[in-house]
Amino acid sequence: MGKATNSLKKPQRKKPKFRKQNFSVKLTRTQVLVRLKGLPSGQQKSVVCALMGHSRIVTTCFGYVYCGRCEAQVGDMLAGVFCGAQEAVIVGHDCATCRSNYKVLAWYDKFLVKNPFTKRERGQ
């Protein structure tokens, strides 16, 4: 007798070919400056965050965490999770943890971000 064929077997589909993308592209400071040339100052900060990622210098308000550069919400400490809390530098804090975290930040975390340790005058 011959081999029995299984007519219920599904035909094999070819796997789609995806182009490999490198999401860990690191731009140099001069490459970023070239891309920012000619953009309005208000738009430059959001473009840097789109190119390099949000800064680890953050601001907080009522449990929400915002990027110190573009002011986009990057975390929630009320009902959500802010995963970058251990590496973050909070604007206005002058604690030892924020000082030590600031020392290990890369140039792109500090780029277009005000110094988080400057003392603000009352009323500002």
XYZ file of N, CA and C in Angstrom:
372
model
N 0.831 -1.161 0.000
C 0.000 0.000 0.000
C 0.884 1.235 0.000
N 0.346 2.297 -0.556
C 1.072 3.566 -0.626
C 0.891 4.367 0.652
N 1.600 5.434 0.688
C 1.514 6.319 1.850
C 0.178 7.034 1.864
N -0.381 7.165 3.041
C -1.634 7.907 3.174
C -1.295 9.388 3.315
N -1.993 10.193 2.584
C -1.759 11.637 2.678
C -2.834 12.257 3.552
N -2.443 13.203 4.284
C -3.369 13.896 5.163
C -3.873 15.137 4.434
N -5.114 15.111 4.024
C -5.669 16.230 3.272
C -6.050 17.395 4.188
N -6.030 17.166 5.498
C -6.384 18.228 6.432
C -5.184 19.101 6.804
N -4.027 18.738 6.340
C -2.821 19.480 6.675
C -2.848 20.849 6.001
N -2.556 21.889 6.777
C -2.570 23.244 6.241
C -1.326 23.474 5.390
N -1.486 24.240 4.328
C -0.309 24.534 3.510
C 0.663 25.430 4.276
N 1.934 25.223 4.042
C 2.971 26.013 4.699
C 3.008 27.419 4.117
N 2.994 28.403 4.987
C 3.109 29.783 4.526
C 4.545 30.248 4.719
N 4.990 31.049 3.783
C 6.335 31.599 3.913
C 6.317 32.704 4.958
N 7.377 32.764 5.731
C 7.495 33.819 6.720
C 7.769 35.132 6.002
N 7.124 36.197 6.428
C 7.392 37.489 5.785
C 8.814 37.944 6.081
N 9.403 38.583 5.104
C 10.761 39.081 5.276
C 10.684 40.507 5.805
N 11.218 40.690 6.991
C 11.249 42.014 7.584
C 12.651 42.575 7.469
N 12.703 43.856 7.199
C 13.991 44.518 7.158
C 14.436 44.745 8.595
N 15.646 44.361 8.883
C 16.158 44.570 10.228
C 16.380 46.058 10.450
N 15.898 46.527 11.578
C 16.066 47.930 11.917
C 16.959 48.043 13.135
N 17.828 49.007 13.076
C 18.716 49.252 14.200
C 18.141 50.398 15.015
N 17.556 50.076 16.157
C 16.934 51.095 16.983
C 17.918 51.722 17.965
N 19.134 51.248 17.990
C 20.112 51.797 18.923
C 21.111 52.698 18.200
N 20.625 53.481 17.259
C 21.489 54.385 16.519
C 21.858 55.545 17.431
N 23.131 55.797 17.560
C 23.605 56.904 18.382
C 24.125 57.993 17.464
N 23.574 59.173 17.621
C 24.014 60.319 16.846
C 25.039 61.102 17.650
N 25.955 61.747 16.941
C 26.909 62.608 17.619
C 26.280 63.978 17.830
N 26.925 64.774 18.639
C 26.417 66.120 18.930
C 26.359 66.968 17.662
N 27.364 66.843 16.805
C 27.365 67.635 15.565
C 26.266 67.181 14.613
N 25.969 65.883 14.561
C 24.878 65.391 13.715
C 23.531 65.920 14.202
N 23.362 66.004 15.505
C 22.113 66.536 16.060
C 21.998 68.024 15.748
N 23.095 68.758 15.890
C 23.074 70.194 15.602
C 22.750 70.472 14.141
N 23.233 69.618 13.235
C 22.922 69.777 11.811
C 21.430 69.591 11.575
N 20.828 68.616 12.230
C 19.395 68.362 12.059
C 18.528 69.465 12.674
N 19.055 70.140 13.689
C 18.293 71.190 14.360
C 18.412 72.545 13.676
N 19.375 72.672 12.794
C 19.625 73.966 12.150
C 18.382 74.417 11.385
N 17.959 75.636 11.660
C 16.816 76.214 10.966
C 15.470 75.965 11.622
N 15.424 75.118 12.638
C 14.154 74.871 13.337
C 13.923 75.946 14.392
N 12.668 76.304 14.642
C 12.390 77.244 15.731
C 12.803 76.646 17.075
N 13.183 77.505 18.008
C 13.709 77.023 19.289
C 12.704 76.165 20.053
N 11.426 76.454 19.933
C 10.416 75.655 20.617
C 10.299 74.245 20.077
N 10.617 74.076 18.814
C 10.503 72.763 18.182
C 11.777 71.936 18.340
N 12.896 72.591 18.584
C 14.170 71.892 18.681
C 14.182 70.858 19.800
N 13.600 71.197 20.929
C 13.617 70.289 22.069
C 12.836 69.011 21.790
N 11.685 69.130 21.158
C 10.906 67.930 20.854
C 11.578 67.096 19.767
N 12.292 67.737 18.843
C 13.014 66.995 17.802
C 14.179 66.222 18.414
N 14.881 66.831 19.361
C 15.978 66.131 20.036
C 15.447 64.911 20.777
N 14.310 65.048 21.442
C 13.723 63.902 22.145
C 13.295 62.814 21.165
N 12.820 63.212 19.983
C 12.434 62.221 18.975
C 13.663 61.506 18.419
N 14.767 62.214 18.284
C 15.987 61.611 17.739
C 16.747 60.782 18.768
N 16.879 61.312 19.979
C 17.761 60.714 20.974
C 17.033 60.052 22.140
N 15.763 60.319 22.287
C 15.031 59.821 23.443
C 14.902 60.922 24.485
N 14.000 60.728 25.422
C 13.763 61.736 26.448
C 14.940 61.800 27.413
N 15.118 62.959 27.990
C 16.184 63.184 28.953
C 15.859 62.468 30.262
N 16.914 62.085 30.976
C 16.716 61.497 32.298
C 16.655 62.574 33.378
N 16.723 63.827 32.948
C 16.446 64.947 33.847
C 14.949 65.199 33.740
N 14.243 65.078 34.846
C 12.779 65.109 34.806
C 12.227 66.127 35.793
N 10.982 66.505 35.548
C 10.225 67.314 36.498
C 9.039 66.482 36.964
N 8.515 66.818 38.120
C 7.358 66.090 38.645
C 6.292 67.081 39.077
N 5.051 66.645 38.976
C 3.926 67.451 39.433
C 2.759 66.511 39.748
N 2.333 66.475 40.992
C 1.210 65.642 41.446
C 1.354 64.174 41.047
N 2.566 63.650 41.102
C 2.787 62.244 40.800
C 3.078 61.931 39.353
N 2.960 62.900 38.474
C 3.281 62.684 37.065
C 4.720 63.109 36.811
N 5.396 62.410 35.917
C 6.797 62.672 35.607
C 6.887 63.184 34.178
N 7.612 64.293 33.998
C 7.728 64.929 32.689
C 9.191 65.038 32.283
N 9.448 64.959 30.991
C 10.790 65.141 30.452
C 11.238 66.570 30.748
N 12.464 66.733 31.198
C 12.985 68.054 31.500
C 13.299 68.870 30.266
N 13.332 68.227 29.100
C 13.645 68.936 27.861
C 12.389 69.352 27.118
N 11.535 68.396 26.768
C 10.368 68.699 25.919
C 9.065 68.790 26.710
N 9.115 68.479 27.992
C 7.970 68.548 28.902
C 6.856 67.555 28.577
N 7.170 66.497 27.853
C 6.194 65.436 27.588
C 6.112 64.524 28.812
N 4.939 63.965 29.060
C 4.777 63.058 30.190
C 5.477 61.744 29.876
N 6.389 61.332 30.761
C 7.147 60.103 30.552
C 6.875 59.059 31.628
N 6.101 59.409 32.637
C 5.820 58.441 33.684
C 4.717 58.909 34.610
N 4.281 57.975 35.443
C 3.188 58.226 36.370
C 3.508 57.474 37.651
N 3.668 58.199 38.742
C 3.979 57.548 40.010
C 2.754 57.384 40.896
N 1.582 57.775 40.412
C 0.364 57.619 41.198
C -0.195 56.214 41.050
N -0.685 55.905 39.872
C -1.284 54.592 39.632
C -0.456 53.774 38.659
N 0.578 54.360 38.111
C 1.400 53.671 37.125
C 2.804 53.451 37.643
N 3.694 53.273 36.694
C 5.071 52.970 37.034
C 5.988 53.906 36.266
N 6.994 54.412 36.932
C 8.051 55.167 36.277
C 9.322 54.352 36.427
N 9.693 53.656 35.367
C 10.799 52.695 35.422
C 12.166 53.351 35.586
N 12.305 54.604 35.193
C 13.608 55.251 35.245
C 13.880 56.014 36.519
N 13.189 55.702 37.582
C 13.312 56.475 38.824
C 14.706 56.378 39.443
N 15.377 55.246 39.309
C 16.692 55.080 39.931
C 17.765 55.913 39.242
N 17.612 56.164 37.922
C 18.616 56.911 37.167
C 18.228 58.363 36.955
N 17.055 58.771 37.389
C 16.538 60.105 37.088
C 17.158 61.173 37.982
N 17.205 62.381 37.433
C 17.588 63.572 38.181
C 16.357 64.469 38.194
N 15.842 64.758 39.365
C 14.616 65.544 39.476
C 14.985 67.015 39.634
N 14.417 67.842 38.771
C 14.688 69.279 38.804
C 14.215 69.836 40.140
N 15.093 70.589 40.790
C 14.755 71.181 42.079
C 15.255 70.380 43.268
N 15.588 69.111 43.070
C 16.159 68.317 44.158
C 17.635 68.656 44.266
N 18.133 68.658 45.453
C 19.562 68.867 45.656
C 20.089 67.769 46.570
N 19.548 66.569 46.372
C 19.928 65.450 47.228
C 21.163 64.744 46.654
N 21.761 63.894 47.451
C 22.969 63.176 47.038
C 22.684 62.230 45.875
N 21.510 61.614 45.852
C 21.163 60.687 44.768
C 21.079 61.413 43.437
N 20.399 62.548 43.415
C 20.283 63.308 42.163
C 21.644 63.829 41.720
N 22.481 64.257 42.658
C 23.825 64.732 42.317
C 24.667 63.610 41.712
N 24.617 62.423 42.304
C 25.407 61.307 41.763
C 24.850 60.831 40.426
N 23.537 60.846 40.259
C 22.940 60.478 38.971
C 23.312 61.477 37.884
N 23.396 62.759 38.239
C 23.731 63.797 37.261
C 25.149 63.610 36.725
N 26.051 63.127 37.573
C 27.445 62.931 37.154
C 27.587 61.854 36.085
N 26.694 60.873 36.067
C 26.816 59.776 35.100
C 25.949 59.962 33.854
N 25.212 61.075 33.770
C 24.393 61.320 32.583
C 25.275 61.585 31.374
N 24.801 61.172 30.209
C 25.517 61.411 28.959
C 25.198 62.814 28.445
N 25.919 63.239 27.418
C 25.723 64.589 26.862
C 24.309 64.783 26.355
N 23.717 63.719 25.797
C 22.386 63.869 25.211
C 21.292 63.979 26.266
N 21.573 63.591 27.495
C 20.608 63.816 28.578
C 20.621 65.277 29.023
N 21.779 65.919 28.928
C 21.932 67.305 29.376
C 21.703 68.316 28.257
N 21.627 67.860 27.014
C 21.520 68.740 25.852
C 20.163 69.445 25.836
N 20.174 70.762 25.755
C 18.987 71.628 25.736
C 18.125 71.499 26.996
N 18.742 71.129 28.109
C 18.037 71.035 29.390
C 18.714 72.001 30.359
N 17.913 72.760 31.087
C 18.466 73.685 32.076
C 19.104 72.901 33.215
N 20.028 73.542 33.899
C 20.681 72.928 35.046
C 19.627 72.632 36.116
N 19.489 71.379 36.535
C 18.432 71.036 37.497
C 18.720 71.507 38.920
N 19.942 71.965 39.180
C 20.309 72.336 40.543
C 20.355 73.842 40.775
N 19.976 74.637 39.785
C 19.981 76.086 39.990
C 18.869 76.462 40.957
N 19.184 77.380 41.817
C 18.199 77.827 42.809
C 17.259 78.816 42.149
N 15.964 78.582 42.323
C 14.962 79.506 41.790
C 14.633 80.548 42.845
N 14.403 81.739 42.370
C 14.012 82.821 43.272
C 12.543 82.655 43.628
N 12.149 83.163 44.753
C 10.739 83.093 45.151
C 9.891 83.865 44.169
N 8.736 83.311 43.857
C 7.806 83.972 42.953
C 7.989 83.567 41.502
N 8.973 82.741 41.215
C 9.170 82.291 39.831
C 8.669 80.894 39.652
